[in-house]
XYZ file of C-alpha atoms in Angstrom:
729
model
C 0.000 0.000 0.000
C 1.426 3.386 -1.028
C 0.358 6.948 -0.553
C 1.339 9.745 -2.919
C 0.152 13.341 -3.378
C -2.218 14.234 -6.200
C -4.223 17.445 -5.896
C -5.050 17.977 -9.565
C -6.890 14.869 -10.649
C -9.644 16.813 -12.406
C -12.652 18.931 -11.654
C -14.767 15.832 -11.105
C -12.638 14.758 -8.172
C -12.756 18.260 -6.714
C -16.523 18.348 -6.807
C -16.854 14.867 -5.327
C -14.661 15.583 -2.304
C -14.180 19.299 -1.607
C -11.846 20.502 1.086
C -13.700 20.875 4.362
C -11.298 23.165 6.142
C -9.052 25.492 4.110
C -5.369 25.145 4.805
C -5.522 21.468 5.891
C -4.004 19.165 3.287
C -5.574 15.832 2.448
C -4.075 12.475 3.253
C -3.721 10.796 -0.102
C -2.794 7.154 -0.310
C -1.618 4.735 -3.045
C -2.271 1.079 -2.307
C -0.873 -2.109 -3.803
C -3.604 -4.422 -5.026
C -1.796 -7.557 -3.787
C -1.580 -6.611 -0.102
C -3.162 -8.991 2.410
C -6.907 -8.490 2.925
C -7.352 -10.651 6.005
C -8.869 -9.444 9.279
C -5.589 -9.982 11.158
C -4.015 -6.889 12.677
C -0.762 -5.674 11.179
C 1.735 -2.853 10.893
C 1.982 -0.777 7.688
C 5.524 0.036 6.515
C 6.478 2.378 3.690
C 7.925 5.720 2.636
C 6.725 8.945 4.133
C 7.074 11.565 1.411
C 5.428 14.312 3.491
C 3.148 14.734 6.472
C 0.080 13.925 4.376
C 1.527 11.733 1.626
C 2.730 8.214 2.305
C 3.724 5.299 0.105
C 2.965 1.827 1.458
C 5.418 -1.008 0.797
C 4.290 -3.911 2.975
C 1.998 -4.959 5.831
C 3.516 -7.178 8.505
C 0.764 -9.109 10.239
C 0.691 -10.404 13.806
C 3.641 -8.302 14.957
C 3.910 -5.574 17.568
C 4.300 -1.964 16.596
C 7.238 -1.322 18.896
C 9.089 -4.400 17.647
C 8.707 -3.263 14.037
C 10.014 0.208 14.865
C 13.024 -1.291 16.646
C 13.639 -3.661 13.716
C 13.613 -0.745 11.281
C 16.068 1.243 13.405
C 18.366 -1.766 13.852
C 18.171 -2.772 10.167
C 16.830 -6.242 10.941
C 14.209 -5.978 8.195
C 16.931 -5.168 5.647
C 18.969 -8.330 6.201
C 19.807 -10.872 3.513
C 19.314 -8.318 0.782
C 20.944 -9.110 -2.563
C 22.603 -5.691 -2.651
C 23.224 -2.757 -0.275
C 19.988 -1.217 0.943
C 21.514 2.258 0.650
C 21.116 1.978 -3.119
C 17.315 1.675 -2.722
C 17.273 4.620 -0.335
C 19.186 6.650 -2.898
C 16.807 5.725 -5.732
C 13.668 6.377 -3.686
C 14.963 9.655 -2.301
C 14.315 8.773 1.353
C 16.860 8.047 4.106
C 14.857 5.222 5.675
C 11.519 3.461 5.886
C 8.979 4.190 8.551
C 5.915 2.768 10.199
C 3.069 4.747 8.687
C 0.034 3.103 10.207
C -1.864 0.086 11.516
C -4.163 -2.395 9.846
C -7.325 -3.660 11.540
C -6.436 -2.005 14.852
C -9.002 -2.737 17.581
C -7.628 -0.229 20.058
C -5.632 2.973 19.875
C -2.318 3.154 21.670
C -1.140 6.336 23.312
C 2.202 5.937 21.513
C 0.589 6.509 18.134
C 0.965 9.944 16.629
C -1.638 11.884 14.701
C 0.045 11.158 11.357
C -0.522 7.401 11.523
C -3.036 5.693 9.268
C -5.710 3.268 10.388
C -6.597 0.919 7.543
C -9.240 -1.782 7.694
C -9.552 -4.701 5.294
C -11.536 -7.895 4.958
C -11.474 -10.778 2.453
C -14.730 -9.722 0.783
C -13.671 -6.165 -0.095
C -11.158 -5.361 -2.816
C -10.411 -1.925 -1.416
C -9.351 -0.851 2.075
C -10.954 1.863 4.119
C -8.975 4.588 5.856
C -10.090 5.877 9.253
C -8.770 8.952 11.014
C -9.072 10.701 14.350
C -12.546 12.025 15.050
C -11.401 15.656 15.155
C -9.389 15.543 11.893
C -10.719 17.357 8.815
C -9.094 15.629 5.866
C -9.997 13.920 2.607
C -8.318 10.758 1.361
C -7.292 9.554 -2.061
C -6.407 5.866 -2.322
C -4.423 5.176 -5.479
C -4.290 1.493 -6.355
C -1.772 -0.089 -8.706
C -0.358 -3.464 -9.689
C 3.226 -3.843 -8.562
C 5.712 -4.131 -11.448
C 7.624 -7.404 -11.228
C 11.328 -6.504 -11.605
C 12.392 -10.106 -12.270
C 10.130 -10.028 -15.339
C 11.574 -6.578 -16.170
C 8.229 -4.850 -15.673
C 8.285 -1.193 -14.696
C 6.419 2.079 -14.964
C 7.725 5.164 -16.690
C 6.471 8.673 -17.302
C 8.095 8.733 -20.748
C 7.800 6.076 -23.486
C 10.635 3.576 -23.610
C 13.234 4.440 -26.263
C 13.765 1.588 -28.719
C 16.421 3.562 -30.624
C 19.609 5.063 -29.246
C 19.312 8.738 -28.445
C 22.748 9.852 -29.674
C 21.660 10.573 -33.252
C 19.853 13.890 -32.816
C 22.673 15.927 -31.410
C 22.648 18.722 -34.008
C 19.879 20.856 -32.484
C 21.282 24.296 -31.787
C 24.137 24.085 -34.304
C 24.667 26.768 -36.875
C 23.653 26.539 -40.498
C 27.253 26.079 -41.599
C 27.582 23.068 -39.319
C 24.381 21.579 -40.746
C 25.600 22.026 -44.328
C 27.929 19.081 -43.890
C 24.954 16.766 -43.403
C 22.839 15.271 -46.135
C 20.124 17.594 -47.422
C 17.276 15.609 -45.858
C 19.110 15.259 -42.550
C 19.848 18.982 -42.500
C 16.230 19.794 -43.354
C 14.954 17.546 -40.551
C 17.401 19.077 -38.071
C 16.395 22.607 -39.045
C 12.698 21.721 -38.808
C 13.245 20.167 -35.388
C 15.131 23.251 -34.209
C 12.372 25.508 -35.595
C 9.660 23.613 -33.708
C 11.714 23.710 -30.505
C 12.201 27.462 -30.849
C 8.478 27.961 -31.532
C 7.550 25.876 -28.486
C 9.841 28.010 -26.301
C 8.191 31.166 -27.636
C 4.733 29.778 -26.885
C 5.780 29.101 -23.306
C 6.880 32.718 -22.951
C 3.537 34.044 -24.245
C 1.281 31.844 -22.132
C -1.440 33.906 -20.446
C -1.634 31.727 -17.332
C 1.635 30.062 -16.488
C 1.230 27.044 -14.291
C 4.145 26.635 -11.944
C 4.806 23.009 -11.069
C 4.186 22.325 -7.419
C 6.474 20.297 -5.206
C 4.052 17.382 -5.375
C 4.072 17.409 -9.161
C 7.845 17.621 -9.232
C 8.026 14.568 -6.973
C 6.072 12.391 -9.420
C 9.225 10.872 -11.065
C 10.504 9.942 -7.596
C 7.175 8.318 -6.737
C 7.270 6.282 -9.964
C 10.716 5.070 -8.893
C 9.231 4.033 -5.544
C 6.534 2.134 -7.432
C 9.208 0.265 -9.403
C 11.090 -0.617 -6.198
C 7.991 -1.690 -4.259
C 8.086 -5.368 -5.281
C 11.659 -6.086 -4.212
C 11.416 -4.108 -1.001
C 8.052 -5.639 -0.125
C 9.431 -9.155 -0.588
C 12.506 -8.325 1.500
C 10.402 -6.953 4.344
C 8.047 -9.930 4.280
C 10.973 -12.368 4.221
C 12.498 -10.778 7.328
C 9.177 -10.416 9.135
C 9.923 -13.579 11.113
C 12.936 -11.864 12.700
C 10.803 -9.149 14.265
C 10.486 -9.622 18.029
C 12.493 -12.885 18.086
C 16.027 -13.545 19.131
C 18.218 -14.397 16.175
C 19.728 -17.849 16.060
C 23.287 -18.109 17.310
C 25.814 -18.566 14.537
C 28.031 -21.647 14.511
C 31.337 -21.506 16.303
C 34.639 -22.161 14.574
C 34.781 -25.722 15.887
C 31.251 -26.476 14.742
C 32.050 -25.102 11.293
C 35.159 -27.322 11.023
C 33.177 -30.431 12.032
C 30.395 -29.568 9.622
C 32.715 -28.916 6.660
C 34.952 -31.973 7.224
C 32.256 -34.611 6.877
C 33.850 -36.693 4.159
C 36.973 -36.645 2.032
C 34.803 -37.048 -1.049
C 33.351 -33.560 -0.602
C 36.867 -32.113 -0.561
C 37.798 -34.022 -3.712
C 34.709 -32.843 -5.573
C 35.263 -29.289 -4.408
C 38.905 -29.346 -5.501
C 38.051 -30.763 -8.926
C 35.318 -28.170 -9.401
C 37.737 -25.434 -8.335
C 40.319 -26.582 -10.905
C 37.697 -26.709 -13.672
C 36.085 -23.337 -12.923
C 39.227 -21.388 -12.037
C 41.995 -22.882 -14.154
C 40.442 -24.693 -17.113
C 37.543 -22.307 -17.654
C 39.241 -19.105 -16.575
C 42.730 -19.608 -17.981
C 42.006 -21.601 -21.139
C 38.443 -21.116 -22.368
C 37.995 -17.482 -21.373
C 41.366 -16.400 -22.712
C 40.835 -18.222 -26.004
C 37.416 -16.624 -26.325
C 38.887 -13.200 -25.547
C 41.680 -13.589 -28.104
C 39.238 -14.801 -30.759
C 36.900 -11.884 -30.098
C 39.741 -9.358 -30.317
C 40.988 -10.905 -33.584
C 37.467 -10.673 -34.978
C 37.274 -7.051 -33.831
C 40.589 -6.202 -35.542
C 39.483 -7.761 -38.833
C 36.114 -6.011 -38.587
C 37.837 -2.679 -37.961
C 40.019 -3.125 -41.077
C 37.001 -3.949 -43.251
C 35.011 -1.028 -41.795
C 37.865 1.371 -42.501
C 37.938 0.164 -46.131
C 34.179 0.592 -46.478
C 34.340 4.092 -44.960
C 37.411 5.285 -46.870
C 36.976 8.384 -49.009
C 39.468 9.651 -51.573
C 38.389 13.195 -50.697
C 36.015 14.491 -48.040
C 33.363 15.395 -50.612
C 33.455 12.045 -52.425
C 31.255 9.071 -51.547
C 32.518 6.063 -49.632
C 32.094 2.502 -50.842
C 29.248 1.876 -48.400
C 27.410 4.919 -49.836
C 27.523 3.440 -53.330
C 26.952 -0.268 -52.872
C 24.048 -1.889 -51.032
C 26.207 -4.962 -50.372
C 28.941 -2.857 -48.787
C 26.312 -1.071 -46.717
C 24.865 -4.387 -45.516
C 28.331 -5.665 -44.571
C 28.924 -2.401 -42.710
C 25.649 -2.804 -40.767
C 26.447 -6.389 -39.766
C 30.007 -5.560 -38.690
C 28.764 -2.566 -36.708
C 26.323 -4.868 -34.912
C 29.031 -7.446 -34.177
C 31.268 -4.692 -32.784
C 28.482 -3.347 -30.561
C 27.290 -6.685 -29.174
C 30.164 -7.131 -26.656
C 29.527 -3.639 -25.307
C 25.800 -4.375 -24.971
C 26.523 -7.716 -23.318
C 28.781 -6.254 -20.646
C 26.317 -3.410 -20.084
C 23.537 -5.912 -19.420
C 25.825 -8.115 -17.367
C 26.269 -5.376 -14.798
C 22.551 -5.682 -13.991
C 23.250 -8.558 -11.600
C 25.427 -6.257 -9.472
C 22.502 -3.963 -8.750
C 18.889 -4.255 -7.643
C 16.494 -5.570 -10.266
C 14.319 -2.514 -9.677
C 16.879 -0.327 -11.470
C 15.347 0.142 -14.927
C 18.081 2.051 -16.762
C 19.276 -1.019 -18.700
C 15.852 -2.275 -19.841
C 15.932 -0.459 -23.224
C 19.426 -1.860 -23.858
C 18.115 -5.344 -23.081
C 15.320 -4.987 -25.661
C 17.663 -3.545 -28.301
C 20.244 -6.301 -27.712
C 17.847 -9.223 -27.977
C 15.904 -7.627 -30.824
C 19.161 -7.423 -32.760
C 20.003 -11.044 -31.950
C 16.546 -12.212 -32.999
C 16.721 -10.332 -36.285
C 20.153 -11.699 -37.146
C 19.067 -15.231 -36.210
C 15.909 -14.970 -38.317
C 17.900 -13.429 -41.148
C 20.350 -16.342 -41.105
C 17.579 -18.945 -40.870
C 15.691 -17.445 -43.813
C 18.962 -17.052 -45.699
C 19.909 -20.708 -45.232
C 16.578 -21.819 -46.680
C 16.798 -19.308 -49.535
C 20.431 -20.173 -50.278
C 19.742 -23.913 -50.328
C 16.897 -23.371 -52.778
C 19.066 -21.172 -55.030
C 21.947 -23.655 -55.060
C 19.703 -26.620 -55.868
C 18.004 -24.755 -58.734
C 20.926 -22.688 -59.983
C 20.625 -23.709 -63.700
C 16.928 -22.808 -63.773
C 17.539 -19.450 -62.057
C 20.393 -18.760 -64.498
C 18.080 -19.331 -67.477
C 15.359 -17.131 -65.956
C 17.894 -14.396 -65.219
C 19.257 -14.626 -68.776
C 15.734 -14.302 -70.213
C 14.946 -11.279 -68.043
C 18.212 -9.535 -68.914
C 17.747 -10.185 -72.611
C 14.107 -9.124 -72.674
C 14.157 -5.987 -70.552
C 17.688 -4.583 -70.924
C 18.623 -5.220 -74.563
C 16.079 -6.828 -76.897
C 13.144 -5.067 -75.267
C 14.706 -1.624 -75.781
C 15.550 -2.062 -79.449
C 11.930 -2.283 -80.744
C 10.944 0.614 -78.520
C 13.735 2.841 -79.859
C 12.907 1.788 -83.428
C 9.282 2.774 -82.724
C 10.450 6.189 -81.439
C 12.490 6.712 -84.603
C 9.263 6.689 -86.638
C 6.018 8.457 -85.759
C 5.150 7.087 -82.286
C 1.408 7.246 -81.502
C 0.859 9.395 -84.582
C 3.234 12.157 -83.456
C 5.093 13.702 -86.374
C 8.655 14.041 -85.158
C 11.773 15.306 -86.821
C 12.945 12.242 -88.739
C 16.615 13.202 -88.996
C 17.006 13.989 -85.290
C 15.013 10.907 -84.275
C 17.174 8.681 -86.488
C 20.360 10.246 -85.108
C 19.347 9.754 -81.477
C 17.952 6.283 -82.159
C 21.128 5.133 -83.928
C 23.200 6.489 -81.049
C 21.177 4.589 -78.433
C 21.040 1.433 -80.565
C 24.816 1.453 -80.945
C 25.211 1.548 -77.145
C 22.645 -1.245 -76.764
C 24.507 -3.404 -79.281
C 27.730 -2.920 -77.338
C 25.925 -3.732 -74.073
C 24.417 -6.839 -75.673
C 27.940 -8.101 -76.308
C 28.824 -7.541 -72.656
C 25.727 -9.461 -71.542
C 26.595 -12.278 -73.963
C 30.013 -12.597 -72.327
C 28.309 -12.718 -68.919
C 25.769 -15.414 -69.826
C 28.120 -18.443 -69.444
C 28.960 -17.260 -65.924
C 25.388 -16.801 -64.755
C 25.226 -20.229 -62.988
C 28.382 -19.380 -61.039
C 26.839 -16.013 -60.158
C 23.718 -17.768 -58.862
C 25.894 -20.127 -56.826
C 27.735 -17.131 -55.331
C 24.446 -15.463 -54.403
C 23.212 -18.743 -52.911
C 26.301 -19.217 -50.764
C 26.143 -15.585 -49.655
C 22.638 -16.320 -48.351
C 24.173 -18.363 -45.545
C 25.233 -15.003 -44.073
C 21.570 -13.978 -44.032
C 18.741 -13.325 -46.460
C 19.668 -9.648 -46.467
C 22.936 -10.376 -48.289
C 21.397 -11.775 -51.533
C 18.864 -8.925 -51.515
C 21.726 -6.413 -51.322
C 23.577 -8.277 -54.105
C 20.462 -8.228 -56.306
C 20.141 -4.484 -55.692
C 23.737 -3.918 -56.804
C 23.306 -6.218 -59.820
C 20.204 -4.242 -60.794
C 22.244 -1.041 -60.708
C 25.112 -2.536 -62.727
C 23.055 -4.342 -65.367
C 20.883 -1.267 -66.035
C 23.706 1.256 -66.102
C 23.162 1.874 -69.841
C 19.544 2.924 -69.131
C 20.886 5.303 -66.498
C 23.217 6.934 -69.020
C 20.401 7.091 -71.601
C 18.355 8.994 -69.044
C 21.238 11.345 -68.195
C 21.972 12.142 -71.870
C 18.341 12.692 -72.871
C 17.649 14.760 -69.745
C 20.702 16.957 -70.390
C 19.725 17.582 -74.033
C 16.127 18.344 -73.043
C 17.247 20.721 -70.285
C 19.610 22.533 -72.639
C 16.829 23.031 -75.140
C 14.465 24.424 -72.511
C 17.148 26.757 -71.186
C 17.957 28.094 -74.673
C 14.255 28.500 -75.512
C 13.734 30.475 -72.306
C 16.679 32.750 -73.119
C 15.333 33.325 -76.636
C 11.903 34.104 -75.183
C 13.528 36.814 -73.056
C 15.119 38.113 -76.273
C 11.680 38.595 -77.883
C 10.506 40.399 -74.751
C 13.433 42.804 -74.821
C 15.013 41.356 -71.713
C 18.036 39.354 -70.740
C 19.219 37.478 -67.710
C 21.872 39.164 -65.587
C 24.040 36.270 -64.404
C 26.117 38.372 -62.021
C 23.153 39.761 -60.103
C 20.829 36.803 -60.798
C 17.950 38.868 -62.140
C 16.164 39.806 -65.379
C 17.152 43.176 -66.864
C 15.833 45.114 -69.828
C 17.919 45.137 -72.984
C 17.718 46.636 -76.507
C 18.479 44.239 -79.359
C 19.320 44.938 -82.985
C 17.217 43.681 -85.889
C 19.843 41.124 -86.841
C 19.874 39.742 -83.293
C 16.098 39.466 -83.250
C 16.060 37.749 -86.653
C 18.744 35.259 -85.671
C 16.973 34.604 -82.361
C 13.700 33.945 -84.180
C 15.364 31.380 -86.439
C 16.968 29.572 -83.500
C 13.770 29.667 -81.452
C 11.716 28.194 -84.307
C 14.291 25.486 -84.970
C 14.601 24.415 -81.324
C 10.854 24.621 -80.706
C 10.054 22.181 -83.520
C 12.884 19.835 -82.428
C 11.658 19.813 -78.815
C 8.938 17.077 -79.248
C 11.498 14.662 -80.696
C 13.814 15.083 -77.723
C 10.841 15.024 -75.337
C 9.622 11.553 -76.343
C 13.097 10.069 -75.879
C 13.452 11.846 -72.542
C 10.060 10.647 -71.257
C 10.833 7.058 -72.275
C 14.145 6.826 -70.457
C 12.941 8.905 -67.480
C 10.073 6.443 -66.985
C 12.471 3.500 -67.200
C 14.750 5.188 -64.675
C 11.869 5.774 -62.248
C 10.852 2.103 -62.506
C 14.394 0.998 -61.661
C 14.537 3.414 -58.701
C 11.207 2.036 -57.443
C 12.549 -1.530 -57.612
C 15.649 -0.514 -55.674
C 13.533 1.298 -53.091
C 11.469 -1.892 -52.671
C 14.632 -3.957 -52.131
C 15.953 -1.406 -49.627
C 12.650 -1.570 -47.756
C 13.024 -5.354 -47.516
C 16.519 -4.831 -46.110
C 15.141 -2.376 -43.564
C 12.556 -4.935 -42.413
C 15.166 -7.681 -42.068
C 17.634 -5.452 -40.217
C 15.419 -3.332 -38.014
C 11.933 -4.801 -37.645
C 10.948 -4.509 -33.918
C 10.255 -8.234 -33.636
C 11.324 -8.667 -30.011
C 9.528 -5.516 -28.900
C 6.388 -6.600 -30.741
C 6.522 -9.985 -29.012
C 6.846 -8.259 -25.625
C 3.944 -5.979 -26.537
C 1.734 -9.034 -27.061
C 3.129 -11.206 -24.264
C 3.655 -8.662 -21.465
C 2.916 -5.051 -22.348
C 4.116 -3.859 -18.923
C 7.683 -4.411 -20.123
C 7.141 -1.732 -22.776
C 5.786 1.277 -20.853
C 4.526 4.228 -22.835
C 3.441 6.366 -19.880
C 0.905 6.202 -17.062
C -2.766 7.037 -16.661
C -5.211 7.386 -13.772
C -8.716 5.949 -13.736
C -11.261 7.102 -11.180
C -13.105 4.165 -9.593
C -16.497 4.179 -7.922
C -16.224 3.711 -4.148
C -17.394 0.220 -3.126
C -20.463 -0.159 -0.970
C -19.063 -2.863 1.347
C -16.089 -1.018 2.789
C -14.588 -2.628 5.893
C -14.864 -0.826 9.226
C -13.666 -1.330 12.810
C -15.774 -3.676 14.948
C -18.673 -1.703 16.481
C -17.769 -2.963 19.942
C -14.148 -1.796 19.740
C -12.783 1.425 21.160
C -11.443 2.369 17.690
C -14.963 2.513 16.289
C -15.966 5.237 18.706
C -12.769 7.322 18.451
C -12.254 7.184 14.649
C -14.301 8.270 11.664
C -14.132 7.508 7.922
C -13.205 10.679 5.969
C -14.382 11.311 2.369
C -12.399 8.857 0.243
C -11.823 8.473 -3.500
C -10.311 5.449 -5.235
C -8.014 5.891 -8.235
C -6.318 3.195 -10.295
C -2.800 3.878 -11.562
C -2.081 1.938 -14.755
C 0.867 1.643 -17.088
C 0.101 2.601 -20.681
C 1.672 0.199 -23.210
C 3.950 1.621 -25.852
C 1.756 2.547 -28.865
C 2.313 0.667 -32.097
C 2.849 3.865 -34.075
C 5.731 4.706 -31.732
C 7.279 1.275 -32.258
C 7.159 1.765 -36.035
C 8.039 5.465 -35.982
C 11.322 4.781 -37.780
C 9.398 3.243 -40.684
C 7.155 6.292 -40.831
C 10.285 8.426 -40.941
C 11.682 6.281 -43.764
C 8.440 6.607 -45.752
C 8.470 10.361 -45.139
C 12.019 10.627 -46.449
C 11.222 8.640 -49.592
C 8.089 10.698 -50.161
C 9.923 13.964 -49.508
C 12.627 13.025 -51.992
C 10.653 11.538 -54.891
C 7.176 13.070 -54.516
C 8.112 16.640 -53.683
C 7.467 19.670 -55.868
C 11.211 20.010 -56.403
C 11.455 16.529 -57.960
C 8.391 17.149 -60.140
C 9.934 20.435 -61.305
C 13.225 18.666 -62.066
C 11.429 15.996 -64.105
C 9.436 18.639 -66.008
C 12.519 20.723 -66.842
C 14.902 17.855 -67.550
C 17.122 18.432 -64.534
C 18.859 15.403 -63.074
C 16.935 13.651 -60.271
C 19.508 11.897 -58.086
C 18.509 8.791 -56.112
C 17.966 9.230 -52.415
C 21.170 9.055 -50.415
C 21.793 5.581 -49.076
C 22.413 6.879 -45.562
C 18.866 8.281 -45.527
C 17.529 4.802 -46.278
C 19.875 3.015 -43.891
C 19.541 5.499 -41.029
C 16.645 3.314 -39.875
C 19.014 0.366 -39.500
C 21.697 2.442 -37.778
C 19.208 3.764 -35.196
C 20.004 0.876 -32.799
C 23.769 1.375 -33.175
C 25.878 4.034 -31.466
C 26.987 7.002 -33.498
C 30.610 6.294 -32.598
C 31.559 2.631 -32.286
C 33.800 1.445 -29.492
C 37.460 1.051 -30.380
C 39.569 -2.074 -30.106
C 41.160 -0.946 -26.841
C 37.739 -0.225 -25.365
C 36.596 -3.770 -26.188
C 39.826 -5.164 -24.722
C 39.328 -3.151 -21.554
C 35.747 -4.414 -21.201
C 36.847 -8.024 -21.707
C 39.697 -7.895 -19.197
C 38.362 -5.491 -16.574
C 38.048 -6.689 -13.004
C 34.653 -6.358 -11.383
C 34.176 -6.714 -7.672
C 31.468 -9.153 -6.636
C 30.042 -10.214 -3.303
C 31.831 -12.328 -0.759
C 35.358 -11.120 -1.513
C 35.395 -12.299 -5.139
C 36.758 -10.500 -8.150
C 35.128 -10.878 -11.521
C 37.674 -11.229 -14.333
C 36.486 -11.556 -17.905
C 33.912 -14.351 -17.743
C 34.854 -16.135 -14.534
C 35.220 -15.694 -10.759
C 38.514 -15.601 -8.885
C 38.464 -16.027 -5.114
C 40.357 -13.330 -3.299
C 40.092 -11.799 0.149
C 40.444 -8.086 0.579
């Protein structure tokens, strides 16, 4: 049972239970739903946050009040804890626990102070009733909640759990020159985020009624921490309840310990053999071999990552920015480099109380990454086996597709454009010139494809064997092969777009000539200008010539621009498949279905109707005549699960980036004017997959230090690497 302060729970609560006497604060109480509801008397123990706000941890039944107070002062109730109790006191923000009331008290003791609670329960009522002194003028709020189970990694949080690392958005507040080094979409998102933050700060300054947070509202995060620690502390208090009021058992003497430990020689032999195995064989051989192998793997990974990230000049693209396969290798190596750091971060959880929730997001990210890699490898093994067994058939299908859509399929289309396509009367000479130029390139590319055809089965075998590294690897290889095998279509698009753009630019300049204007390049504006008759005549001839040649260039440009957009769409589809295989929140989604309390998205309060069968003191007892039941409200504190749209927010961001790049007015203007439309930067597509990786990976020496560091455990032991070494300090 816990009590916390809440004075602003809504106008409905205020009208239900108004303050009787101004200036007297209400006693507001938060109660665990799993506390005992028997009629036995007991002592209520918890945190006292203020004179009117208490947080109940446990109820010790059939014990005396004075014995419990002495046990709390002597620390008897804190014995046999897994970790120092001072850590819990530090987290909960209180120096000690206190007795805050009595349960089912039949008489009032003179030792009790006014601030004590008198709670009454019975097995038939789900809610307790709070009774106070007859002359007290208070109202009571009982806030009920289900205790989070720390062993199951359940906890409450005011803010949604972060499934992605928070070290990516560190550019807010930087200058525009610092943002210019980022990709255009990244810089635009950072500037938009900074603009919204600045606007929100301005709105706070112009608020008509500014609500200053009270001390009770500021203490809400601390109370949520007390909620998260309530399970462990309640179990510890209940476990030590038998020590209250009893004399502890005398510990064994040295002679009794020697007799007890020297029962048989066989026990010593087994203990010695186990000591040799755990300390020498495991610690010296297995752990050191594992450490050396991990460091060697880290060195090789660092060399490959440096090659993938190498740039000839700062403004040029790296290999991972060009190739999807290189990018996929970079993602996997980054994950392998980060896993040891995640493992040792999670390993430190056993040296602290389970109620500490700082490592829970790391736990979800770590196991989500492991699950995705395992599923990727499993799917890849099945896909690779199928490709290897049917390599000749796949080679024939691939040969037919390449021949149909990259060479033979383009030749009839270009021949059709060289005539009068769809009844359009084009310039025959220009159409024949452009068609012959494109057909010559296609004939040369057909020869290259013919040289590749005998090696297609080996290529299928290579893709199949690469699938054993995961299904994402053949998808990345197919994406790169699509880019390589359609490179001639890319150059057709670039050439036709450049010619079309030049024509539009010249036509626009000649139109300015007819209007008596010209473009001032130095000042980037349109100025008036007087032209001679010869200039106007020559401009008219050029304008007429280019205007009638424009439809011929336009049909070629539209054909290759459409083909280029289809190829970009296919590559975007493959990249989306890679994003699903590398980043899909599979583990988090499973937790959302299995136990949503492990994925908190906030808290909410639900007002409950007061029950009609509230327990009360026995009518014949002295407590019944000296106490009264104040106005009481019952509120249920619940953890809100993480919303699904928050779990898939990275995918929404990816879709927004693709839409902002390809469906924006700028791209439509570029397509209409023949300007080059570059593909979206690969880092913008793969930022989703890097969201669970640190911005700066740990170095080799950092990994070595984590593997060989010495961690102090309990009982005079030192933790080295992956084993224990006995040592007395």
